[in-house]
Each structure stands twice: as C-alpha cells, then as structure tokens.
Amino acid sequence: MGTTASTAVSARQALARYHDKRDFSRTPEPRAGGKRGKGTLSFVIQKHHASHLHYDFRLELDGTLKSWAVPKGPCLDPSVKRMAVHVEDHPISYAGFEGTIPPKQYGAGSVIVWDRGDWLPVGDARESLAAGRLKFELRGEKLHGHWTLVRMRGKDGESHEPWLLIKERDDEARPLDDYDVLAAQPASVITGLDVDEVGQPPKKRAERAAGGAAQASGKTAKKAAKQVVKKVVKKAAGKAALPDALQPQLATLATAPPAEAGDWLYELKFDGYRLLARIDKGKVRCFTRNGHDWTAKLPALAEALARLPAGAAWLDGEITVEGEHGAPDFQALQNAFDSGSTSHITYWLFDAPFLDGEDLRERPVEERRARLAKLLGKRPPAPLRLSEAFEASPRDLLASSASLGFEGIVGKRKGSPYVSRRSPDWIKLKNQQRQEFVIGGYTAPKGSRTGFGALLLGVHDEATGRLRYCGNVGTGFDADRLADIKARLDKLATDKCPFEPRPAGVKAQWVRPTLVAEVSFGEWTRDDRVRHSVFQGLRADKPARDIRRERAQPVGGTAPSSMAASSTAKTQKTPGAKATMALKISHAERVIDKHSGITKGQLAAYYDSVAALMLPHLRGRPVSLVRAPDGVGGELFFQKHIQNREIPGVKLLDPALDPGHEPLLQIDTKTGLLGAAQMNVIELHTWNATSRAIGKPDRMTFDLDPGEGVAWPQIQDAAMLVRTLLDELGLPSFLKTSGGKGLHVVVPVRRQYDWDTVKGFSQAVVVHLAQTIPQRFVAKSGPRNRVGKVFVDYLRNGFGATTVSAWSARSRPGLGVSVPLAWEELPDLTSASQWTVANAAERFEVGNEPWTAMESSRKGLAAAMKLLGYEP
C-alpha cells in the first residue's frame, strides 16, 4: 500500500470518534474531506460558544486536524500557561467551518474561525507528539512565533489527555497586562463577526455594531473633554547641551499607597541593576547609578541603543535577566556578568531626561514617557523594552505583581519633574521587605553543607557611619552560590570584627566589609535584627559605604497600609530559638510516635518554636483539635467545642456562632498552642471563615486526596491542573503540603457569599475537573470511586468543616507537617510529608513568605461563577 493510501486509511481510523459523536443529518459540520496543503501544514483556531465559551486549537497532521480544547484561549504571555484538553481528531475540511451546531447535538452552539494559517513543527512532529512535547511555529493572521504544547504526566492512552499551551519567548511574545489578543481581536478572520453574532439577522448585527460605535464615540468624547478641562502648565524645553554625567532620580520607600490613586502612574518594580544610557551622535555609553561605565560589559545593549533614532539623549531604566517563570531573576543577572555572557540581558526603559537635544527634566513625567514611547516605537530593537505604566488601583497592581513574581511596583506622581536625587514624587511599594546589606563575616557550615553556614549582615548607622550588626542570612544559596561567595570571602578574611559594637555571642570568621548582599526578609525586630531572611544575590552596582537601613516613609495623603510586610510589625521570637516554654508539659518523655521516636515534650517544643509562624494562620478563626492521648496509631478524638475542662490559653467563642452547641474554640496565643499540646493535641484545624464574620467564608480549600495506585507525580500534576483551572477562572491560588498524602490548594476570596453558595461553587469546580479530565479526577468521595484517581475534596468548604492549619503536625507515622509552598517549588517536592516535626526547622527561614500576597489577592467569586456557568 502506498504512502498516500496508508495515510488515508489512518485518517479514516483517526476520525472514527469524530463520526461517532455526530448526527450529520442534523449538524452542518463537515463529515470528512478537505484538501491538504501543498508542502505546508495548516492550523486553525475556532472560537466555540457551546455550553461554555472556549477555543478549539487544531493542527493538520497525517490527514486530520489534531485538536485540543483550550478553555481560556491562547495567550501571548509566556508566563501564562493555558490548559489544553486533547480531544478527537477532526477532518481537514473542518478548518473552514463556521456556523451554528443545533441544540441537543454534540458541541451545540456557535463557531467562528478566529485564526488560521500555516504551522511548522520543530523536529519530528509525530515523535514530539508521542513524547508529549511539541514545539512549533505559527504563521497565522493573528498568531505568530513559536509555541509549545506540553502533555501533563500521567497514564498512557488517556482519551482526554490534559496538556498545556505555552507561548515561547520571542519577538512575538507580549505581557498579558500589555496586550490581550483575545480581547483585542475577538472576531472571525473570515466574516468579521464575533461568535455570538453568528446566525443573527443583519439588522440586529448592524444595531449591535452601531451601539458599540456610539459607546466608543462617547468614551472618546469624554476623554477629549477631560483633556480640555485638565490644566497642564508646560515649561518650554529649550535646546541644551548634553551633560557628560547624570545622576538618576531615586524612589522613596513608602509605607502605603497614596490615597489619591488617580494622581499617580504605576510601573512594575524590576529586580535588576539601574542603568542610564548616554547617546551622542550614535556613540553610546552605559552608566550605573554610581557613574561606573559598563558599556564594555553590555555590547549587545549598546548596539541596540545606537540604532535608535536619537541624536542626543539620556535614557533611564533597569537591566534584568528573565527567570524561568517570566519574572526578573536577580541572581541570573549577576551570573550573566560573572560569566561575561550578557547578550540575553533586557533593558527596561522608563524615562528620558534628555532627548534630541532637549532638556526634558522639567517636563511632566507623562510627557517624558510619551516621548520615550515614540522613540522606541511599537517594536523596540531587542533587548530594549518599554516599561509600561498603569493607571489602576495600586493595591490590585501590587497583588498582581506578587503573583507574577515581581518585587513590587513604583509609583510616579503625575506632572512631576525629573530630579537627580531621592524624591517623594517617585515611591516604591514592595510585596515583601528587601534591601541591601554589607557582609561583615560568616559562620561555619553545619552537617553536609559546604562553604559557610550564614552571612553576617550589617548597615551603616545614619549618624556615626559605623557598621551595625543586624542579623544573618543562611538560606537562598545553592551549591554554586556557596562556592562562589566563599571564594570571594576568602580574599577578604580579617581578624578584625567590622561591626561596632561587636555582636555578642557570635562566633564567626570576619571579612573586610566590601561585599554587598541583597536580602529579602520578614521584618525588623525591636533590637534591629532581620527575621526570616533569604539571600537574593550580590550587588556589584552599589558601594558598601552607602548602605543604610531603608526606612519606609508616608506619602502625603496615604491610606493605611494593607501590605503584609511592615516595618512596624510586632516582634516575635524566631522559630527554633532556644527558649523556656511558658507552660509546663507533663509526661514530656512519653513517646507519641514510635516511627520517629518523637516525644510529647518534643512536639510541644516544636509548637513553641513554630508559634510565630503558625499563629497568623490560627488567629481569629474557630479551631478544631485532634487529640491523641495514646499517640500516633491510637484512638483519636476530634474536638471542636469545649469538653470537660478548659484548656489554658484557648478562647471560648460566643455560643451564638454555632447555635445548639457548646462554645467553639479559638487559639490566638502561644499559651493556647502549648495548652493544646499539653492536652495531647497533635493536629489543629481551622475554619474557612473568621469568628467575626462566621457566616461568610473568606477562602476556599481544595484538598487533593489521592486514591489507591496514584503515584506522587500524578498528585503534582493534579495540583498544577487545579491551579490552571483556577487561573482560567481568574482566581488566585496558594499551595501547601497536607503533611499526609496529598496537597491543599487555598483560594482567598472576598466575604460576599454564604457557606452553601461557596461550597456549591467549589463543588462545581470539582465536577468540571472530573468531567473534563475523568482519567485523573473524580468528584465523588470513597475509596472505590477514586482508585487510580484524585478526589479533589470540596466538602471542606461547608459550615463547620475544617482543614489542617499551616505548620500543624499530623497524627501519622513520622509526624508530617503542613507547610506553605510557592508554586515554583512544586516540581521539586518529594512528598506531602517532606517536612516533619523533626526537620521542619529547616523551613523556618522561608516561613510564610510563599503566602505573603494571600490577603491582597482576595477576589470576588461572581466573575468566576459566570465563567463556569454556576448559578447560586
């Protein structure tokens, strides 16, 4: 049989499922047929409004269209991963289908051709599909550039495999905040109609178009009127000689966003090096904020700047290197300079103090930005990029920046000039506390670690200039960083302590204070020490002599801060620090877990050390206690109301909160936590609502409960799929280990709906998962139902239901601990009980940082309910 004939037979076999699902006497969809491209492969994306709006992504291969249903459609932002469910092959003729599939038929609803064109596989397409990673280039009317389809891990032969559709990083990529291609180009490339206009009478379509035009006209008129009313005093910018040097304008750390949000522009805060570029008749020089000439280190960047149509200019911006998740990676930037490979560095430009011989420093920041944007054009030469400005709620932007992995945002007061100093007209708002410190020494490594244990940090005193010790940092290092920093420290070794006064009780190797480290941390303590610190990288652009403690300043008219990281936060004892417990523990020597040998006293000591991290998760919420008088393996008692006698430090709530029962319990203090441990409590579970607003939940919890035969990689994939669906619903999600077998995905929500509504919606989410990917998920509990599958438990979202608290131990062999995680940590996680009472201290430095943005990320559920088609 010839190749063409065999391909035709294979295509007919591949289309069997397509034919089985359709009654062609009733549906206008094509039965088969279609001409193959000559020398090229075609692709089509159809916008399909069936029971839910989605996009069907189809690639021609071997005589059919390989097809994926993409619920939220393609996205040009490489950091956004779209779920794509592999469905049955379609005939090539389907690429031209537009119309309405009748009711009661498979896929009933309207269909348009949203995009079409050719596609080019990278490598062998068949082998790549079989391997689950297909890279390709699209050449369409709307979509261009390189893309990847990645199959999630799981069982072979699944009929509806879950994949991810991801845009590659190239010249066609654009941030979603900058450009949403689905919203910008919603209509058919054939008729110009949107999907909901298909089948409507011409008159109705015309009325709808006219209404849209009138609305747009109204917006334009309103904008024009606003511009007329607004009074802007412009100072003439005369021709001026281009200065040889320029000091940058610096931003002031703010305690809170300004109250008058409409008077400010906001940009993302880039995690990189500040860089000013001087252009004079094609000659380019690049300077750091301290005036060091780095032109020779950045040849590709200098070449790109030389191509700009600017005769004479000073441009201001930040250079970064993009990390694997799309956000700037400070350590990667440092590595680029260390290796001498700087071609992949991006220059984000945000101001133009001088341009085309004009001194623009007195012009409003909006005008300088407009001139800069015009200079760069729609497609700036790589690696130049324009830093976009946003006029939106700073708190919403701050939350979005955290979810994208950025350090924070920068606010610039409208109408403000450019000044070469730190100015209150530029402010920075951070998602977590972070600044530079001088390295004054290091401690010896412990255990299997090499290099050093921790770096000793200091800042110069404002009044005396002396280097003051302010704590250490021992996390954030991999093996390469440890080796590199240790080699640098060895060259600076000294017998003289650089700190004044010398820190008491610190045994260290001192070094000359010339290296500068950037460190993120949880808070400053009352004795001026940093807590929960994480190393971010060394800074080569800032001299050690200039490092001072950065103190947040109020901005005129600011509102109360809602940011988690506050310089005035209450001080707590560092987890793991040696301390005498405030409560005596009886029978402390009794072993409560034969598997690990942990005693009751050791468990109490764990809760004593972790209290500062755990109490924020307990405070203000009703709590249920799991008591184990006979230890792990013995009988357990689940207690949500007061019984027999009170527990020291455990608060009794108003009985009206749970009518007909004894008072609910609440733990707000370390005393209560230790009192529970004294009463043989191992686990502490919290409600999804606070006691002050117990009728309306402020979060949803999805407990991924694996059935028999489910391997750990399948649980990891399941968590990522749950997150992807939540992302598509516009809901932020946070991850933690359960300390047992599975994972918990937590969604912070606004207090709008009652328990039944929130529980009903969470059930709808789980049912949708189970219907979309039935090989992976099940919506019914019970061991028999979930063999080989994951039950995403939504039952924890009902009134009175609870979930184990972050940092709580579990009454299982090994005493696993529930630990907050960043999503980026999921691929490297080895199990749900990776951290236990015995080793959780190694996680204390990271602490609650992965959940820092929890409070600021709360979203209402109305939009998500509408997307899912759920009606409360």
Coordinates of C-alpha atoms in Angstrom, one line a residue, residues 211-651:
G211 CA -24.3 50.6 19.6
G212 CA -20.6 49.7 20.0
A213 CA -19.5 52.6 17.8
A214 CA -21.7 55.0 19.8
Q215 CA -20.3 53.7 23.0
A216 CA -16.7 54.1 21.7
S217 CA -17.6 57.6 20.5
G218 CA -18.9 58.5 23.9
K219 CA -15.7 57.3 25.5
T220 CA -13.6 59.4 23.1
A221 CA -15.7 62.5 23.7
K222 CA -15.4 62.0 27.4
K223 CA -11.7 61.6 27.2
A224 CA -11.4 64.7 25.0
A225 CA -13.5 66.7 27.4
K226 CA -11.3 65.6 30.3
Q227 CA -8.2 66.7 28.5
V228 CA -9.8 70.1 27.8
V229 CA -10.7 70.6 31.4
K230 CA -7.4 69.5 32.7
K231 CA -5.0 72.3 33.2
V232 CA -1.4 71.4 32.4
V233 CA 1.3 74.1 32.7
K234 CA 4.1 73.2 30.3
K235 CA 7.5 74.8 30.5
A236 CA 9.4 75.3 27.3
A237 CA 12.2 73.0 26.8
G238 CA 15.0 74.8 25.0
K239 CA 17.9 73.2 23.3
A240 CA 20.5 72.3 25.8
A241 CA 24.0 70.8 25.7
L242 CA 24.0 67.1 26.6
P243 CA 25.7 66.7 30.0
D244 CA 28.6 64.3 30.4
A245 CA 27.2 62.8 33.5
L246 CA 23.7 62.4 35.1
Q247 CA 22.6 61.2 38.5
P248 CA 19.4 59.2 38.5
Q249 CA 16.2 60.0 40.3
L250 CA 15.6 57.6 43.1
A251 CA 12.3 56.4 44.6
T252 CA 11.3 56.6 48.3
L253 CA 10.2 53.5 50.1
A254 CA 6.5 54.2 51.1
T255 CA 4.6 52.8 54.0
A256 CA 1.4 52.6 52.0
P257 CA -0.1 53.5 48.6
P258 CA -1.2 57.1 48.2
A259 CA -4.9 57.8 48.9
E260 CA -5.2 60.0 45.8
A261 CA -4.5 57.0 43.4
G262 CA -5.7 58.9 40.3
D263 CA -2.7 61.3 40.6
W264 CA -0.2 58.6 40.1
L265 CA 1.2 56.3 37.4
Y266 CA 2.4 52.9 38.4
E267 CA 5.1 50.6 36.9
L268 CA 6.4 47.2 37.8
K269 CA 9.5 47.3 40.0
F270 CA 12.2 45.4 38.2
D271 CA 14.7 43.2 40.1
G272 CA 17.9 44.3 38.4
Y273 CA 20.6 47.0 38.1
R274 CA 19.7 50.6 37.4
L275 CA 21.3 51.8 34.2
L276 CA 21.5 55.2 32.4
A277 CA 22.4 55.4 28.7
R278 CA 24.0 58.4 27.1
I279 CA 23.6 58.6 23.3
D280 CA 25.5 61.3 21.3
K281 CA 25.6 61.1 17.5
G282 CA 25.5 57.3 17.5
K283 CA 28.1 56.9 20.3
V284 CA 26.6 55.0 23.3
R285 CA 27.9 54.8 26.9
C286 CA 26.1 53.0 29.7
F287 CA 26.5 54.0 33.3
T288 CA 25.4 52.5 36.7
R289 CA 23.7 54.6 39.3
N290 CA 27.1 55.4 40.8
G291 CA 28.6 56.5 37.5
H292 CA 30.6 53.4 36.6
D293 CA 30.9 52.9 32.8
W294 CA 29.6 49.4 31.9
T295 CA 29.4 49.9 28.2
A296 CA 32.1 47.2 27.5
K297 CA 30.1 44.7 29.6
L298 CA 27.0 45.3 27.6
P299 CA 27.9 45.3 23.8
A300 CA 24.6 43.9 22.6
L301 CA 22.6 46.5 24.5
A302 CA 24.9 49.4 23.4
E303 CA 24.5 48.3 19.8
A304 CA 20.7 48.3 20.1
L305 CA 20.7 51.8 21.7
A306 CA 22.9 53.1 18.8
R307 CA 20.2 52.1 16.3
L308 CA 17.6 54.3 18.0
P309 CA 16.7 57.5 16.0
A310 CA 18.0 59.8 18.7
G311 CA 20.8 62.2 18.0
A312 CA 21.5 63.1 21.6
A313 CA 19.8 61.6 24.7
W314 CA 20.0 60.4 28.2
L315 CA 17.7 57.4 28.9
D316 CA 16.9 55.9 32.2
G317 CA 15.9 52.3 33.0
E318 CA 16.7 48.9 34.6
I319 CA 18.6 45.9 33.2
T320 CA 17.3 42.4 34.1
V321 CA 17.5 38.8 33.2
E322 CA 14.3 36.9 32.9
G323 CA 13.9 33.8 35.1
E324 CA 12.3 30.5 34.2
H325 CA 8.9 31.7 35.3
G326 CA 9.0 35.0 33.5
A327 CA 9.8 37.4 36.3
P328 CA 13.3 39.1 36.6
D329 CA 15.9 36.9 38.3
F330 CA 18.5 38.9 40.2
Q331 CA 20.9 36.0 40.6
A332 CA 20.7 35.2 36.9
L333 CA 21.6 38.8 36.2
Q334 CA 24.7 38.5 38.4
N335 CA 25.6 35.2 36.8
A336 CA 25.4 36.9 33.4
F337 CA 28.1 39.4 34.4
D338 CA 30.2 36.8 36.2
S339 CA 30.2 34.6 33.0
G340 CA 30.6 37.5 30.6
S341 CA 27.5 36.4 28.7
T342 CA 25.3 39.4 28.7
S343 CA 23.5 39.2 25.3
H344 CA 20.3 37.9 27.0
I345 CA 20.0 40.9 29.3
T346 CA 16.9 43.1 28.8
Y347 CA 16.9 46.9 29.2
W348 CA 13.6 48.1 30.5
L349 CA 13.4 51.9 29.8
F350 CA 11.1 54.1 31.8
D351 CA 12.3 57.7 31.4
A352 CA 14.0 60.2 29.0
P353 CA 15.5 63.1 30.9
F354 CA 17.2 64.4 27.7
L355 CA 16.0 63.7 24.2
D356 CA 17.0 65.1 20.8
G357 CA 19.0 67.9 22.3
E358 CA 16.1 68.9 24.6
D359 CA 16.3 69.0 28.4
L360 CA 13.1 67.4 29.4
R361 CA 13.7 67.2 33.1
E362 CA 11.2 70.0 33.9
R363 CA 8.5 68.4 31.7
P364 CA 5.8 66.2 33.4
V365 CA 6.6 62.5 33.7
E366 CA 3.7 61.7 31.4
E367 CA 5.2 63.7 28.6
R368 CA 8.7 62.3 29.0
R369 CA 7.2 58.8 28.9
A370 CA 5.2 59.6 25.7
R371 CA 8.4 60.9 24.1
L372 CA 10.3 57.8 25.1
A373 CA 7.5 55.5 23.8
K374 CA 7.6 57.3 20.4
L375 CA 11.4 56.9 20.3
L376 CA 11.2 53.2 20.9
G377 CA 8.3 52.6 18.5
K378 CA 5.9 49.6 18.6
R379 CA 8.6 47.1 18.3
P380 CA 11.8 48.3 20.0
P381 CA 15.0 46.6 18.9
A382 CA 15.9 43.7 21.2
P383 CA 16.9 43.8 24.0
L384 CA 15.2 47.2 24.6
R385 CA 11.7 47.2 26.1
L386 CA 9.4 50.0 27.3
S387 CA 8.3 49.7 31.0
E388 CA 4.5 50.0 30.8
A389 CA 2.7 52.4 33.0
F390 CA -0.7 51.6 34.6
E391 CA -3.4 53.9 36.0
A392 CA -5.1 51.4 38.3
S393 CA -5.6 50.6 42.0
P394 CA -2.1 50.3 43.5
R395 CA -3.2 47.5 45.8
D396 CA -4.5 45.5 42.9
L397 CA -1.3 46.1 41.0
L398 CA 0.7 45.2 44.0
A399 CA -1.2 41.9 44.3
S400 CA -0.7 41.2 40.6
S401 CA 3.0 42.0 40.7
A402 CA 3.3 39.4 43.5
S403 CA 1.5 36.7 41.5
L404 CA 3.9 37.4 38.6
G405 CA 6.9 37.1 40.8
F406 CA 7.9 40.8 40.8
E407 CA 9.4 42.6 43.8
G408 CA 6.6 45.3 43.8
I409 CA 5.6 48.5 42.0
V410 CA 6.9 52.0 41.5
G411 CA 4.6 55.0 41.7
K412 CA 5.3 58.3 39.9
R413 CA 3.3 61.4 40.7
K414 CA 1.7 62.8 37.5
G415 CA 3.1 66.2 36.5
S416 CA 6.4 65.7 38.4
P417 CA 9.8 66.7 37.0
Y418 CA 12.9 64.5 36.9
V419 CA 15.4 65.3 39.7
S420 CA 18.8 63.8 40.4
R421 CA 18.1 62.7 44.0
R422 CA 15.7 60.6 46.0
S423 CA 12.3 62.1 45.7
P424 CA 8.9 61.7 47.2
D425 CA 7.4 62.1 43.7
W426 CA 8.7 58.6 43.0
I427 CA 7.7 55.9 45.5
K428 CA 8.3 52.2 45.7
L429 CA 5.8 49.7 47.2
K430 CA 7.2 46.2 47.9
N431 CA 5.5 42.9 48.3
Q432 CA 8.0 42.0 51.0
Q433 CA 10.8 43.8 52.8
R434 CA 14.0 43.7 50.9
Q435 CA 17.2 45.8 50.8
E436 CA 21.0 45.7 50.6
F437 CA 23.3 44.8 53.5
V438 CA 27.0 44.8 54.0
I439 CA 28.6 41.4 54.6
G440 CA 30.9 41.5 57.7
G441 CA 31.6 37.8 58.3
Y442 CA 30.2 34.3 58.1
T443 CA 29.6 31.3 60.3
A444 CA 31.0 27.8 59.7
P445 CA 28.8 25.3 57.8
K446 CA 27.0 22.5 59.6
G447 CA 26.2 19.0 58.6
S448 CA 26.7 18.2 54.9
R449 CA 26.7 21.8 53.9
T450 CA 29.9 23.3 52.4
G451 CA 31.3 26.8 52.1
F452 CA 29.7 28.6 55.0
G453 CA 26.6 28.5 57.3
A454 CA 25.3 32.0 57.2
L455 CA 26.4 35.5 56.2
L456 CA 26.6 38.2 58.9
L457 CA 24.8 41.3 57.8
G458 CA 25.1 45.0 58.7
V459 CA 24.1 48.5 57.7
H460 CA 25.9 51.8 58.3
D461 CA 24.5 54.0 61.1
E462 CA 23.0 57.2 59.8
A463 CA 24.6 59.4 62.5
T464 CA 28.0 57.8 63.0
G465 CA 28.6 55.9 59.9
R466 CA 29.6 52.8 61.9
L467 CA 28.6 49.3 60.6
R468 CA 25.9 48.0 62.8
Y469 CA 25.2 44.2 63.0
C470 CA 21.6 43.4 62.1
G471 CA 21.4 39.6 61.8
N472 CA 22.3 36.9 59.3
V473 CA 21.1 35.1 56.3
G474 CA 21.5 31.3 55.8
T475 CA 19.0 30.4 53.1
G476 CA 18.7 31.1 49.4
F477 CA 22.0 29.5 48.4
D478 CA 22.6 26.6 46.0
A479 CA 26.0 24.8 45.8
D480 CA 27.3 27.1 43.1
R481 CA 26.4 30.2 45.0
L482 CA 28.0 28.9 48.2
A483 CA 31.3 28.1 46.3
D484 CA 31.4 31.4 44.5
I485 CA 30.7 33.6 47.6
K486 CA 33.1 31.5 49.7
A487 CA 35.9 32.2 47.2
R488 CA 35.2 35.9 47.4
L489 CA 35.0 35.9 51.2
D490 CA 38.4 34.1 51.5
K491 CA 40.1 37.0 49.8
L492 CA 38.6 39.4 52.3
A493 CA 39.4 37.5 55.5
T494 CA 40.5 39.5 58.5
D495 CA 40.9 39.1 62.3
K496 CA 39.2 42.4 63.0
C497 CA 35.4 42.5 63.5
P498 CA 33.9 45.2 61.3
F499 CA 30.8 45.7 63.4
E500 CA 30.6 48.3 66.1
P501 CA 29.7 47.2 68.7
R502 CA 30.9 43.6 68.2
P503 CA 27.9 41.3 68.2
A504 CA 27.7 39.3 71.5
G505 CA 27.8 35.5 71.4
V506 CA 28.5 35.3 67.6
K507 CA 31.3 33.0 66.6
A508 CA 32.4 33.9 63.0
Q509 CA 35.1 34.5 60.5
W510 CA 35.3 38.2 59.9
V511 CA 35.8 39.8 56.5
R512 CA 36.6 43.3 55.2
P513 CA 33.1 44.9 54.7
T514 CA 33.2 45.5 50.9
L515 CA 30.7 42.9 49.6
V516 CA 27.0 43.9 49.4
A517 CA 24.2 41.4 49.5
E518 CA 20.6 41.9 48.6
V519 CA 18.3 40.1 51.1
S520 CA 14.6 39.7 51.5
F521 CA 13.2 39.3 55.0
G522 CA 10.0 39.2 57.0
E523 CA 10.5 42.0 59.5
W524 CA 12.8 44.1 61.6
T525 CA 12.8 43.1 65.3
R526 CA 12.8 45.7 68.2
D527 CA 16.6 45.1 68.6
D528 CA 17.2 46.0 64.9
R529 CA 17.6 42.4 63.6
V530 CA 16.1 41.0 60.4
R531 CA 14.0 37.8 60.7
H532 CA 13.1 35.2 58.1
S533 CA 15.8 36.4 55.7
V534 CA 16.5 34.9 52.2
F535 CA 19.6 35.7 50.2
Q536 CA 18.8 37.1 46.7
G537 CA 22.3 37.9 45.3
L538 CA 25.4 40.1 45.5
R539 CA 25.2 43.7 44.2
A540 CA 28.1 45.0 42.2
D541 CA 26.5 48.3 41.4
K542 CA 26.3 49.7 44.9
P543 CA 29.3 50.6 47.2
A544 CA 29.2 49.2 50.7
R545 CA 29.9 52.6 52.2
D546 CA 26.4 53.8 51.0
I547 CA 24.4 51.0 52.5
R548 CA 21.9 52.3 55.2
R549 CA 18.8 50.9 56.6
E550 CA 15.9 51.7 54.3
R551 CA 13.0 53.2 56.3
A552 CA 9.6 53.5 54.8
Q553 CA 8.1 57.0 54.6
P554 CA 4.5 58.0 54.5
V555 CA 3.4 59.6 51.3
G556 CA 1.2 62.7 51.6
G557 CA -2.4 61.5 51.8
T558 CA -1.6 57.9 52.0
A559 CA -4.1 55.3 53.2
P560 CA -3.5 52.7 55.9
S561 CA -1.2 50.0 54.6
S562 CA -2.6 46.6 53.8
M563 CA 0.8 45.1 52.9
A564 CA 1.9 42.1 54.9
A565 CA 5.4 43.3 55.3
S566 CA 5.5 46.3 57.7
S567 CA 8.5 47.8 59.4
T568 CA 6.3 48.2 62.5
A569 CA 5.2 44.6 62.7
K570 CA 5.1 43.1 66.1
T571 CA 8.2 41.2 67.1
Q572 CA 8.0 37.5 67.8
K573 CA 10.7 35.1 68.9
T574 CA 12.5 33.4 66.0
P575 CA 11.2 29.9 65.4
G576 CA 13.7 27.4 66.6
A577 CA 15.3 29.8 69.0
K578 CA 16.1 28.3 72.4
A579 CA 13.6 29.4 75.0
T580 CA 11.9 28.2 78.1
M581 CA 8.3 27.3 77.4
A582 CA 5.7 29.3 79.3
L583 CA 3.7 26.2 80.1
K584 CA 4.9 23.0 81.9
I585 CA 4.4 19.9 79.9
S586 CA 3.5 16.8 81.9
H587 CA 4.8 13.4 80.8
A588 CA 7.1 15.1 78.3
E589 CA 9.3 12.0 78.0
R590 CA 6.4 9.9 76.7
V591 CA 6.9 8.7 73.1
I592 CA 3.9 9.7 71.0
D593 CA 5.2 8.4 67.6
K594 CA 7.1 5.1 67.5
H595 CA 8.1 5.6 63.9
S596 CA 10.2 8.7 64.6
G597 CA 10.7 8.4 68.4
I598 CA 9.2 11.9 68.9
T599 CA 8.1 12.5 72.5
K600 CA 5.2 14.7 73.8
G601 CA 7.8 17.2 75.1
Q602 CA 9.4 17.4 71.7
L603 CA 6.1 18.0 70.0
A604 CA 5.4 20.8 72.5
A605 CA 8.8 22.3 71.8
Y606 CA 8.1 22.2 68.1
Y607 CA 4.9 24.2 68.7
D608 CA 6.7 26.6 70.9
S609 CA 9.3 27.3 68.2
V610 CA 6.9 27.5 65.3
A611 CA 4.3 29.7 67.1
A612 CA 5.4 32.9 65.4
L613 CA 4.8 31.3 62.0
M614 CA 1.7 29.4 62.9
L615 CA -0.4 31.9 64.9
P616 CA -1.2 34.1 61.9
H617 CA -3.0 31.1 60.5
L618 CA -4.9 30.4 63.7
R619 CA -5.8 33.9 65.0
G620 CA -9.4 34.9 64.7
R621 CA -10.6 31.6 63.3
P622 CA -12.5 28.8 65.1
V623 CA -10.3 25.9 65.5
S624 CA -10.9 22.1 65.9
L625 CA -8.4 20.0 67.8
V626 CA -7.3 16.4 67.1
R627 CA -6.3 14.8 70.4
A628 CA -4.2 11.6 70.5
P629 CA -3.9 10.5 74.2
D630 CA -2.3 7.2 73.2
G631 CA -0.1 8.8 70.5
V632 CA 0.0 8.1 66.7
G633 CA -1.8 4.9 65.9
G634 CA -4.1 5.1 69.0
E635 CA -7.6 6.4 69.2
L636 CA -8.2 10.0 68.0
F637 CA -10.6 12.5 69.4
F638 CA -11.8 15.4 67.2
Q639 CA -12.8 18.3 69.4
K640 CA -14.5 21.5 68.1
H641 CA -16.3 22.5 71.2
I642 CA -15.3 22.8 74.9
Q643 CA -15.3 19.4 76.7
N644 CA -14.9 18.6 80.4
R645 CA -12.4 21.3 81.2
E646 CA -11.0 24.4 79.7
I647 CA -7.5 24.4 78.0
P648 CA -5.1 27.2 79.2
G649 CA -5.0 30.0 76.6
V650 CA -7.8 28.5 74.4
K651 CA -10.5 31.1 73.9

